Coordinates of C-alpha atoms and ligand atoms in Angstrom, one line a residue:
M18 CA 0.0 0.0 0.0
K19 CA 1.3 3.4 -1.0
K20 CA -0.8 6.2 0.5
L21 CA -0.4 9.9 1.4
I22 CA -1.5 9.5 5.0
N23 CA 0.0 9.8 8.5
A24 CA -1.2 6.6 10.1
P25 CA -3.9 4.2 9.0
A26 CA -5.6 4.4 12.3
H27 CA -6.0 8.2 12.1
V28 CA -7.1 8.7 8.6
V29 CA -10.7 9.8 9.4
R30 CA -9.8 12.3 12.1
D31 CA -6.9 13.7 10.1
M32 CA -9.1 14.0 7.1
L33 CA -11.8 16.0 9.0
H34 CA -9.2 18.4 10.3
G35 CA -7.9 18.7 6.8
L36 CA -11.4 19.4 5.5
I37 CA -12.1 22.3 7.9
A38 CA -8.7 23.8 6.9
T39 CA -9.6 23.7 3.3
N40 CA -13.4 24.4 3.5
P41 CA -13.9 27.5 5.6
G42 CA -17.7 27.1 5.7
Q43 CA -17.3 24.0 7.7
S44 CA -16.6 23.3 11.4
L45 CA -15.9 20.2 13.4
L46 CA -17.1 18.9 16.7
S47 CA -14.0 18.4 18.9
R48 CA -15.1 15.0 20.3
E49 CA -17.2 13.6 17.5
Q50 CA -16.5 12.9 13.9
V51 CA -19.1 15.5 12.8
L52 CA -18.7 18.3 10.3
F53 CA -21.3 21.1 10.3
R54 CA -22.0 24.5 8.8
S55 CA -20.0 27.2 10.4
D56 CA -23.0 29.6 10.2
I57 CA -25.2 27.2 12.1
E58 CA -25.9 29.7 14.9
T59 CA -27.6 32.0 12.5
V60 CA -29.6 29.3 10.6
R61 CA -30.5 26.8 13.4
G62 CA -33.7 28.6 14.3
R63 CA -34.7 29.4 10.7
Q64 CA -34.6 26.2 8.7
V65 CA -34.9 22.5 8.8
A66 CA -31.5 20.9 9.4
I67 CA -30.4 18.2 6.9
I68 CA -28.1 15.5 8.2
S69 CA -26.4 12.7 6.4
G70 CA -23.3 10.6 6.8
G71 CA -22.1 7.0 7.0
G72 CA -18.8 5.2 6.9
S73 CA -15.8 7.1 5.5
G74 CA -14.0 6.2 2.3
H75 CA -16.7 7.8 0.1
E76 CA -15.2 11.2 -0.2
P77 CA -16.2 13.9 -1.0
A78 CA -19.3 12.2 0.6
H79 CA -20.4 13.3 3.0
G80 CA -18.4 16.2 4.4
G81 CA -18.1 17.8 0.9
Y82 CA -21.9 18.4 0.9
V83 CA -22.0 20.4 4.1
G84 CA -22.9 24.0 3.3
H85 CA -25.8 26.4 2.8
G86 CA -28.4 24.8 0.6
M87 CA -27.3 21.3 1.2
L88 CA -26.3 19.4 4.4
S89 CA -26.3 21.1 7.8
A90 CA -24.0 18.3 9.2
A91 CA -22.3 15.2 8.0
V92 CA -21.4 12.3 10.4
A93 CA -18.3 10.4 9.5
G94 CA -17.8 6.8 10.7
E95 CA -14.5 5.0 10.4
V96 CA -13.6 3.7 6.9
F97 CA -16.6 1.7 5.6
T98 CA -18.1 1.5 9.2
S99 CA -21.3 3.1 10.2
P100 CA -21.0 5.9 12.8
A101 CA -22.2 5.1 16.3
P102 CA -25.6 6.5 17.4
D103 CA -23.9 8.8 19.9
S104 CA -22.1 10.6 17.0
V105 CA -25.2 10.9 15.0
L106 CA -27.0 12.3 18.0
A107 CA -24.3 14.8 18.6
A108 CA -24.8 16.0 15.0
I109 CA -28.5 16.2 15.4
R110 CA -28.1 18.2 18.7
Q111 CA -25.6 20.5 17.1
V112 CA -27.7 21.7 14.1
T113 CA -31.3 21.1 15.0
G114 CA -33.6 24.0 16.1
P115 CA -37.4 24.3 16.3
P116 CA -37.9 23.6 12.6
G117 CA -36.6 20.1 13.1
A118 CA -34.2 17.9 11.2
L119 CA -34.2 15.3 8.4
L120 CA -31.7 12.4 8.4
I121 CA -30.9 11.1 4.9
V122 CA -29.7 7.5 5.3
K123 CA -28.3 5.1 2.8
N124 CA -29.9 1.7 2.9
Y125 CA -27.3 -0.3 4.8
T126 CA -28.2 -2.2 8.0
G127 CA -25.7 -0.5 10.1
D128 CA -26.6 3.0 8.9
R129 CA -30.4 2.3 9.2
L130 CA -30.0 1.1 12.8
N131 CA -27.5 3.7 14.0
F132 CA -29.2 6.7 12.4
G133 CA -32.7 5.4 13.3
L134 CA -31.7 4.9 16.9
A135 CA -30.1 8.4 17.1
A136 CA -33.4 9.8 15.7
E137 CA -35.4 8.1 18.4
M138 CA -32.9 9.3 21.1
A139 CA -33.2 12.9 19.7
R140 CA -37.0 12.6 19.8
S141 CA -36.9 11.5 23.3
Q142 CA -35.0 14.7 24.1
G143 CA -37.8 16.7 22.5
L144 CA -36.3 17.3 19.0
Y145 CA -38.4 17.0 15.9
V146 CA -36.6 14.5 13.7
E147 CA -37.6 12.5 10.6
T148 CA -35.6 10.0 8.5
V149 CA -35.6 9.2 4.8
I150 CA -33.9 6.0 3.5
V151 CA -32.3 6.1 0.1
A152 CA -32.1 2.7 -1.8
D153 CA -31.3 3.7 -5.4
D154 CA -29.3 0.6 -6.4
V155 CA -31.1 -1.3 -9.2
A156 CA -28.4 -3.9 -9.7
L157 CA -30.2 -6.5 -7.5
S158 CA -33.7 -5.7 -8.7
G159 CA -35.6 -8.8 -9.5
S160 CA -33.2 -11.0 -7.6
D161 CA -34.1 -12.9 -4.4
T162 CA -32.0 -10.9 -1.9
Y163 CA -33.8 -9.7 1.1
A164 CA -31.2 -7.2 2.4
G165 CA -32.7 -4.9 -0.3
A166 CA -31.4 -2.3 -2.6
R167 CA -28.3 -0.4 -1.3
G168 CA -28.0 3.4 -1.1
L169 CA -25.5 4.6 -3.8
A170 CA -24.3 7.8 -5.4
G171 CA -27.8 9.0 -6.4
T172 CA -28.2 9.9 -2.7
I173 CA -26.4 13.1 -3.4
L174 CA -29.3 14.3 -5.5
V175 CA -31.6 13.7 -2.6
H176 CA -29.2 15.8 -0.4
K177 CA -29.3 18.6 -2.9
I178 CA -33.1 18.6 -3.2
A179 CA -33.8 18.4 0.5
G180 CA -31.1 21.0 1.3
A181 CA -32.5 23.5 -1.2
A182 CA -36.1 22.9 0.1
A183 CA -34.9 23.4 3.7
A184 CA -33.0 26.6 2.7
A185 CA -36.2 27.9 1.0
G186 CA -38.0 27.6 4.3
Y187 CA -40.1 24.4 3.7
S188 CA -41.6 22.8 6.8
L189 CA -40.1 19.5 7.9
Q190 CA -43.0 17.5 6.4
D191 CA -42.5 19.3 3.1
V192 CA -38.8 18.6 3.1
V193 CA -39.5 15.0 3.9
S194 CA -41.9 14.6 1.1
A195 CA -39.5 16.3 -1.4
A196 CA -36.7 14.0 -0.3
R197 CA -38.8 10.8 -0.2
S198 CA -40.4 11.3 -3.6
S199 CA -37.0 12.0 -5.1
A200 CA -35.5 8.9 -3.5
S201 CA -38.3 6.8 -5.1
D202 CA -37.7 8.3 -8.5
L203 CA -34.0 7.5 -8.4
A204 CA -32.0 4.7 -9.9
T205 CA -28.3 3.9 -9.9
I206 CA -26.1 1.2 -11.2
G207 CA -22.3 0.9 -11.4
L208 CA -19.3 -1.1 -12.4
S209 CA -15.8 -1.5 -11.1
L210 CA -12.6 -2.3 -12.7
S211 CA -10.6 -2.7 -9.5
A212 CA -11.4 -2.5 -5.7
G213 CA -10.2 0.1 -3.4
T214 CA -7.7 -0.4 -0.5
V215 CA -8.8 0.3 3.0
P216 CA -5.9 2.0 4.7
A217 CA -6.0 -0.2 7.8
I218 CA -6.1 -3.4 5.7
G219 CA -3.4 -2.4 3.2
K220 CA -4.6 -4.4 0.2
P221 CA -7.6 -4.2 -2.2
S222 CA -10.8 -5.9 -1.1
Y223 CA -10.8 -8.2 -4.1
L224 CA -8.7 -8.7 -7.2
L225 CA -10.0 -8.8 -10.7
P226 CA -8.3 -10.3 -13.8
E227 CA -7.1 -7.7 -16.4
D228 CA -10.0 -8.4 -18.7
E229 CA -12.9 -8.5 -16.2
L230 CA -15.1 -6.1 -14.3
E231 CA -17.7 -6.3 -11.5
L232 CA -21.2 -5.2 -12.5
G233 CA -23.6 -3.8 -9.9
L234 CA -21.0 -3.1 -7.3
G235 CA -21.5 -1.9 -3.7
I236 CA -19.5 1.1 -2.5
H237 CA -17.7 -0.8 0.3
G238 CA -15.6 -3.0 -1.8
E239 CA -18.2 -5.7 -1.7
P240 CA -18.5 -7.6 -4.9
G241 CA -21.2 -6.8 -7.5
V242 CA -24.0 -8.9 -8.9
R243 CA -21.7 -10.6 -11.4
R244 CA -18.4 -10.5 -13.1
M245 CA -18.2 -10.0 -16.8
K246 CA -15.8 -9.4 -19.6
L247 CA -14.5 -5.8 -20.0
H248 CA -15.9 -4.1 -23.0
S249 CA -15.4 -0.6 -24.5
A250 CA -16.7 2.4 -22.5
D251 CA -19.5 3.0 -25.1
V252 CA -20.8 -0.6 -24.9
L253 CA -20.7 -0.5 -21.1
A254 CA -22.4 2.9 -20.8
E255 CA -25.1 1.7 -23.3
Q256 CA -25.7 -1.4 -21.2
L257 CA -26.0 0.4 -17.9
I258 CA -28.3 3.0 -19.4
E259 CA -30.5 0.2 -20.8
T260 CA -30.8 -1.3 -17.3
L261 CA -31.6 2.0 -15.6
V262 CA -34.2 3.0 -18.2
S263 CA -35.9 -0.3 -18.1
V264 CA -35.9 -0.8 -14.3
A265 CA -37.1 2.8 -13.8
Q266 CA -39.5 2.5 -16.7
I267 CA -38.4 5.8 -18.4
R268 CA -40.3 6.5 -21.5
A269 CA -39.5 8.8 -24.5
Q270 CA -39.9 12.5 -23.8
E271 CA -39.5 12.1 -20.0
R272 CA -37.3 14.6 -18.3
L273 CA -34.4 13.5 -16.1
V274 CA -31.0 14.4 -14.7
L275 CA -28.0 12.2 -15.0
L276 CA -25.2 11.8 -12.4
V277 CA -22.0 10.3 -13.6
N278 CA -20.0 9.2 -10.6
N279 CA -16.3 8.4 -10.4
L280 CA -15.6 5.6 -7.9
G281 CA -12.3 7.1 -7.0
A282 CA -9.5 6.1 -9.3
T283 CA -11.0 6.5 -12.8
T284 CA -9.3 9.3 -14.7
A285 CA -11.3 12.3 -15.8
M286 CA -10.6 11.3 -19.3
E287 CA -12.3 7.9 -18.9
L288 CA -15.2 9.5 -17.0
A289 CA -15.8 11.9 -19.9
I290 CA -15.8 9.1 -22.4
F291 CA -18.1 6.9 -20.4
G292 CA -20.4 9.7 -19.2
G293 CA -20.5 11.2 -22.6
H294 CA -21.8 8.0 -24.1
A295 CA -24.3 7.7 -21.3
V296 CA -25.8 11.0 -22.3
R297 CA -26.0 10.0 -25.9
A298 CA -27.5 6.6 -25.0
L299 CA -30.3 8.5 -23.1
Q300 CA -30.9 10.9 -26.0
S301 CA -31.0 8.1 -28.5
R302 CA -34.1 6.9 -26.5
S303 CA -35.6 10.4 -26.9
V304 CA -35.3 11.0 -23.2
I305 CA -34.8 14.7 -22.2
V306 CA -31.5 15.0 -20.2
E307 CA -32.1 18.3 -18.3
R308 CA -28.8 18.3 -16.4
V309 CA -25.6 16.2 -16.2
Y310 CA -23.4 16.2 -13.1
S311 CA -20.1 14.5 -13.6
G312 CA -17.3 13.9 -11.1
G313 CA -16.4 12.0 -7.9
F314 CA -19.5 12.3 -5.8
V315 CA -19.6 9.0 -3.7
T316 CA -16.4 7.2 -4.1
S317 CA -15.1 3.9 -2.8
L318 CA -11.5 4.9 -1.8
D319 CA -9.3 4.3 -4.8
A320 CA -11.6 1.8 -6.7
A321 CA -11.6 2.3 -10.4
G322 CA -15.0 2.4 -12.0
A323 CA -18.1 4.5 -12.3
S324 CA -21.8 4.6 -11.6
L325 CA -24.7 6.2 -13.4
S326 CA -27.7 7.6 -11.6
I327 CA -30.9 8.9 -13.2
L328 CA -33.6 11.0 -11.4
R329 CA -36.9 12.0 -13.0
V330 CA -37.4 15.8 -12.7
D331 CA -40.2 18.3 -13.2
D332 CA -39.8 22.1 -13.0
H333 CA -40.0 22.1 -9.2
R334 CA -37.4 19.5 -8.6
L335 CA -35.1 21.0 -11.2
A336 CA -35.4 24.4 -9.6
L337 CA -34.3 22.8 -6.3
L338 CA -31.3 21.1 -8.0
D339 CA -30.4 24.5 -9.7
T340 CA -30.5 26.6 -6.5
P341 CA -26.9 27.6 -5.6
T342 CA -25.2 26.0 -2.7
S343 CA -22.0 26.7 -0.9
A344 CA -21.3 23.0 -0.4
P345 CA -17.7 22.6 -1.8
A346 CA -18.3 19.2 -3.5
W347 CA -21.4 20.3 -5.4
P348 CA -20.4 21.5 -8.9
N349 CA -20.2 25.3 -9.1
A350 CA -20.0 25.9 -5.3
T351 CA -19.8 29.5 -4.2
P352 CA -16.5 30.7 -2.6
T353 CA -15.9 31.8 1.0
P354 CA -12.8 33.3 2.5
V355 CA -10.7 30.9 4.6
G356 CA -10.4 32.9 7.9
A357 CA -9.2 31.4 11.2
I358 CA -9.3 27.6 11.0
D359 CA -8.9 26.8 14.7
Q360 CA -11.9 29.0 15.5
R361 CA -14.0 26.5 13.5
I362 CA -13.2 23.6 15.8
I363 CA -16.1 23.6 18.2
V364 CA -17.0 21.6 21.3
S365 CA -20.3 19.5 21.1
R366 CA -23.4 21.0 22.5
E367 CA -24.2 19.1 25.7
A368 CA -27.3 17.0 25.9
P369 CA -29.8 18.2 28.5
A370 CA -29.0 17.2 32.0
D371 CA -28.9 13.4 32.0
L372 CA -31.8 11.4 33.4
K373 CA -32.6 12.4 37.0
H374 CA -30.9 9.6 38.8
A375 CA -32.4 10.4 42.2
R376 CA -34.6 7.6 43.4
L377 CA -37.5 9.3 45.1
E378 CA -39.3 6.2 46.1
E379 CA -38.8 2.5 45.9
N380 CA -40.6 0.5 43.3
P381 CA -40.0 -3.1 44.2
A382 CA -42.1 -4.6 41.3
L383 CA -40.2 -2.8 38.7
R384 CA -36.9 -3.4 40.4
N385 CA -37.6 -7.1 40.7
A386 CA -38.8 -7.4 37.1
I387 CA -35.6 -5.7 35.8
Q388 CA -33.4 -7.8 38.0
A389 CA -35.2 -11.0 36.9
A390 CA -34.9 -10.1 33.2
C391 CA -31.2 -9.4 33.6
E392 CA -30.5 -12.7 35.5
A393 CA -32.5 -14.7 32.9
L394 CA -30.5 -13.2 30.0
I395 CA -27.2 -13.8 31.8
S396 CA -28.0 -17.4 32.5
A397 CA -29.3 -17.9 28.9
E398 CA -26.0 -16.8 27.4
P399 CA -24.7 -20.2 26.4
H400 CA -28.1 -21.2 24.9
L401 CA -28.5 -18.0 22.9
T402 CA -24.9 -18.2 21.7
E403 CA -25.6 -21.7 20.4
L404 CA -28.8 -20.6 18.6
D405 CA -27.2 -17.5 17.1
R406 CA -24.2 -19.5 16.0
A407 CA -26.5 -21.8 14.0
S408 CA -27.9 -19.0 11.9
G409 CA -25.9 -15.9 12.7
D410 CA -22.5 -15.1 14.0
G411 CA -22.9 -16.3 17.6
D412 CA -22.6 -13.0 19.4
L413 CA -26.1 -12.6 20.6
G414 CA -25.7 -14.4 23.9
L415 CA -22.6 -12.5 24.8
N416 CA -24.1 -9.2 23.6
L417 CA -27.3 -9.5 25.6
A418 CA -25.5 -10.8 28.7
R419 CA -23.2 -7.7 28.5
G420 CA -26.2 -5.5 28.3
A421 CA -27.9 -7.2 31.2
K422 CA -24.7 -6.8 33.4
A423 CA -24.6 -3.1 32.5
V424 CA -28.2 -2.7 33.6
Q425 CA -27.6 -4.6 36.8
S426 CA -24.7 -2.3 37.8
A427 CA -26.7 0.8 36.9
L428 CA -29.9 -0.4 38.6
S429 CA -29.4 1.6 41.8
R430 CA -29.1 4.8 39.8
Y431 CA -32.4 4.3 37.8
P432 CA -35.3 6.6 38.6
L433 CA -37.5 3.6 39.5
H434 CA -40.4 5.8 40.7
D435 CA -40.8 6.7 37.0
A436 CA -41.2 3.6 34.8
A437 CA -41.0 5.7 31.6
E438 CA -37.7 7.3 32.5
T439 CA -36.4 4.0 33.7
L440 CA -37.0 2.3 30.4
S441 CA -35.3 5.2 28.6
A442 CA -32.3 4.8 31.0
I443 CA -32.1 1.1 30.3
A444 CA -32.3 1.8 26.6
L445 CA -29.2 4.1 26.8
D446 CA -27.3 1.5 28.8
F447 CA -28.1 -1.2 26.2
Q448 CA -27.2 1.1 23.4
R449 CA -23.8 1.7 24.9
S450 CA -23.0 -1.9 25.9
V451 CA -24.7 -4.2 23.4
G452 CA -23.4 -4.4 19.8
G453 CA -24.7 -6.2 16.8
S454 CA -28.2 -5.6 15.5
S455 CA -29.8 -6.2 18.9
G456 CA -28.1 -3.2 20.6
P457 CA -29.9 -0.6 18.5
L458 CA -33.1 -2.7 18.2
Y459 CA -33.4 -3.2 22.0
A460 CA -32.6 0.5 22.5
V461 CA -35.3 1.7 20.2
M462 CA -37.8 -0.8 21.6
L463 CA -37.2 0.5 25.1
L464 CA -37.0 4.1 24.2
R465 CA -40.4 3.9 22.4
A466 CA -41.9 1.9 25.2
G467 CA -40.7 4.6 27.6
K468 CA -42.1 7.4 25.4
S469 CA -45.4 5.5 25.2
L470 CA -45.7 5.3 29.0
H471 CA -44.7 8.9 29.5
G472 CA -47.2 10.9 31.6
L473 CA -49.7 7.9 31.8
A474 CA -51.0 6.1 34.8
I475 CA -48.8 2.9 34.9
D476 CA -51.4 0.2 34.6
P477 CA -51.8 -2.9 32.4
K478 CA -53.5 -0.9 29.7
S479 CA -50.6 1.5 29.3
W480 CA -48.1 -1.3 29.4
A481 CA -50.0 -3.2 26.7
R482 CA -50.0 0.0 24.6
A483 CA -46.3 0.4 25.2
A484 CA -45.6 -3.2 24.1
L485 CA -47.4 -2.5 20.8
D486 CA -45.5 0.8 20.3
A487 CA -42.3 -1.0 21.0
C488 CA -43.0 -3.6 18.3
A489 CA -43.8 -0.8 15.9
A490 CA -40.4 0.9 16.7
V491 CA -38.5 -2.3 16.1
A492 CA -40.3 -2.9 12.8
E493 CA -39.7 0.7 11.7
L494 CA -36.0 0.6 12.6
G495 CA -35.2 -2.9 11.3
G496 CA -37.6 -2.9 8.4
A497 CA -38.8 -6.5 9.3
S498 CA -42.4 -7.7 9.5
T499 CA -43.7 -10.7 11.4
G500 CA -42.9 -14.0 9.8
E501 CA -39.4 -13.0 8.8
R502 CA -37.7 -14.9 11.7
T503 CA -36.7 -12.1 14.0
M504 CA -37.4 -11.0 17.5
L505 CA -40.6 -9.5 16.2
D506 CA -42.0 -13.0 16.0
S507 CA -42.1 -13.3 19.7
L508 CA -42.5 -9.7 20.7
G509 CA -45.4 -9.3 18.3
P510 CA -47.6 -12.2 19.6
F511 CA -46.9 -11.0 23.1
A512 CA -48.1 -7.5 22.4
A513 CA -51.1 -8.7 20.4
E514 CA -52.3 -11.2 23.1
F515 CA -51.8 -8.6 25.8
N516 CA -53.8 -6.0 24.0
Q517 CA -56.5 -8.3 23.0
A518 CA -57.3 -9.2 26.6
I519 CA -57.2 -5.5 27.5
Q520 CA -59.6 -4.5 24.7
Q521 CA -62.0 -7.3 25.4
G522 CA -62.0 -6.3 29.1
T523 CA -61.0 -9.8 30.1
A524 CA -57.6 -8.8 31.5
N525 CA -56.8 -10.5 34.8
A526 CA -53.9 -12.0 36.7
A527 CA -53.5 -14.6 34.1
T528 CA -53.3 -12.2 31.1
L529 CA -49.5 -11.6 31.4
E530 CA -48.9 -15.3 31.6
S531 CA -50.9 -16.0 28.5
A532 CA -49.2 -13.2 26.6
V533 CA -45.8 -14.6 27.6
R534 CA -47.0 -18.0 26.4
A535 CA -47.8 -16.4 23.0
A536 CA -44.3 -15.0 22.9
E537 CA -42.8 -18.5 23.6
A538 CA -45.0 -20.1 20.9
G539 CA -44.0 -17.3 18.5
A540 CA -40.3 -17.9 19.2
E541 CA -40.8 -21.6 18.7
S542 CA -42.6 -21.0 15.4
T543 CA -39.5 -19.3 14.0
S544 CA -37.8 -22.7 13.6
T545 CA -39.8 -23.2 10.4
M546 CA -39.3 -19.7 9.1
R547 CA -36.8 -18.9 6.4
P548 CA -34.6 -15.9 7.6
K549 CA -35.1 -12.7 5.7
R550 CA -33.4 -10.1 7.9
G551 CA -29.9 -9.6 9.4
R552 CA -27.0 -11.9 8.9
A553 CA -29.1 -15.0 8.9
S554 CA -30.7 -13.9 5.7
Y555 CA -27.6 -15.0 3.8
L556 CA -28.1 -18.6 5.1
G557 CA -31.6 -19.1 3.7
E558 CA -32.9 -22.7 4.2
R559 CA -29.9 -23.7 6.3
A560 CA -31.3 -21.8 9.3
L561 CA -34.4 -24.0 9.5
G562 CA -34.9 -26.5 12.3
Q563 CA -33.7 -24.1 15.1
P564 CA -35.6 -21.1 16.4
D565 CA -34.3 -17.6 15.9
A566 CA -32.0 -16.6 18.7
G567 CA -33.4 -13.1 19.0
A568 CA -37.0 -14.3 19.3
V569 CA -36.0 -16.8 21.9
A570 CA -34.2 -14.1 23.9
I571 CA -37.3 -12.0 24.0
S572 CA -39.4 -14.9 25.3
I573 CA -36.8 -15.7 28.0
W574 CA -36.7 -12.3 29.6
L575 CA -40.5 -11.8 29.2
R576 CA -41.0 -15.1 31.1
A577 CA -38.7 -13.9 33.8
V578 CA -40.5 -10.6 34.1
Q579 CA -43.9 -12.4 34.3
R580 CA -42.6 -14.7 37.1
A581 CA -41.2 -11.8 39.1
I582 CA -44.4 -9.9 38.9
A583 CA -46.5 -12.9 39.8
N584 CA -44.3 -13.4 42.9
C585 CA -44.4 -9.8 44.0
Ligands
ADP606 P1 -26.0 -9.4 14.4 O1 -26.8 -10.0 13.2 O2 -25.6 -8.0 14.1 O3 -24.9 -10.3 14.9 P2 -27.4 -9.9 16.9 O4 -26.7 -11.2 17.1 O5 -27.1 -8.9 18.0 O6 -27.1 -9.3 15.5 O7 -28.9 -10.2 16.9 C1 -29.5 -11.1 16.1 C2 -31.0 -11.1 16.3 O8 -31.5 -9.8 16.0 C3 -31.7 -12.1 15.3 O9 -31.8 -13.3 15.9 C4 -33.1 -11.4 15.1 O10 -34.0 -11.9 16.1 C5 -32.8 -9.9 15.4 N1 -32.8 -9.1 14.2 C6 -31.8 -9.1 13.3 N2 -32.2 -8.2 12.3 C7 -33.4 -7.7 12.7 C8 -34.4 -6.8 12.1 N3 -34.1 -6.2 11.0 N4 -35.5 -6.6 12.7 C9 -35.8 -7.2 13.9 N5 -35.0 -8.1 14.5 C10 -33.8 -8.3 13.9
MG607 MG1 -25.3 -12.1 16.0

């Protein structure tokens, strides 16, 4: 590896310091990898904040799009690694005022979970936050992969449209609808001639023979949909345009914009040849190409290759794309004097005083229930490890036991007199201590349940409602529905059974017991479900015969809670 860096471990931090030195309109949080608009103090109260980000290695995404008329802040994870929810939350807190914030998230599991959880945490702190997921990849369309389309370079067009709408004073709901409709009118496909080299790894993610390319690549060095023989630039551009036009069902006389994206190491000469033919290929189909943007927008380190994105436009969308922006990586950015660089390194705005940890009165039922749930998760560790190993990566038992231990050691500090606040506190402890998919999913489940209970009389009816809301939050964040072999397959039946008894007015001492039985039956039923979410989805049929580890975990701690309450 031959790279112009200081040390592989510091590339992201060094880059962010470099960016504020070269882009005067941008500032940096001192303790988080968050770039934001230097003029934020004057605009925070006036416009909806637009936030995006993701793993690094895609420069100029996302820092290059921070500026007036585009992003308010960009959160940078380590190379090809989603940023932690705390960093995303710091970005939200830094730039969000009364008009609220929109998070624009590329469709990768890590980004969806971490940004989604940060949004939930921000909402629980009283901020008005929405998210829009971009999944513009059409390479996998029609194939049987459940992870779904990825977010690729077309996302930049969504940033531009949302950013211009926000700068024009649109309400959060109007910004969301402009962004969401653009995201659904967007299609991207790419090819790569060589993979990039992650600095900490030191060699390319994969090697391609001289005469082959990867079609339908991801932007993290993951292989594409298939390998094929290298052809001339014109033939390849023609082929990609044909795919885009047919998947997006573009007809003659439709208006669109084209984004030609350099994956990193393609020369400007090659990009002009390839992009030029893409324009001609569209025009030969009588499509009206209103604008072409060409350059490195979302790269994959030093991968050679390119992607093409098309977005349908009307006068309104085009006007938003044409509005000037000061974001340095958008073509024709407006200049700003450099000024004092160090004055633009800013300390994070603190969160409001942490949860009130004073325990005003004892609440033995809640304390016993939490204690029992933790003990059950800790003793189930070997069993959950074994189940997760069969269809996942085997870390679930360890992750949940770590979370349970963190909760046990914080138990004496929880505001147990207030069940809603206690659930939020547990959520934050889980979020900090549990990794994998379950960390963010449990955190969002508990935060939403806490929010649901907030201000209500704590009775079976409000708990039943909280269980339903918690299910909805998990489904929203993880994108799963029941029957897809996840924790929802036990949490869902639990909430449904519980609510049914409440609604029919038949709730009694046995209600919780029968709801937990529904959770156990639900968990058991996952042994015949083919996985469609998370890591297990790559295994397909091979996961059959054993129940889903996450679903079993839910039924285990629910049972422990039920027993603790029954004995109280
Ligand atoms: P990872 O797959 O990151 O290792 P964990 O081992 O922490 O995740 O958790 C795995 C469990 O999480 C699965 O057994 C499943 O129940 C649950 N899970 C995974 N993805 C989702 C999702 N999208 N929605 C709901 N639950 C999910
Ligand atoms: Mg796992």
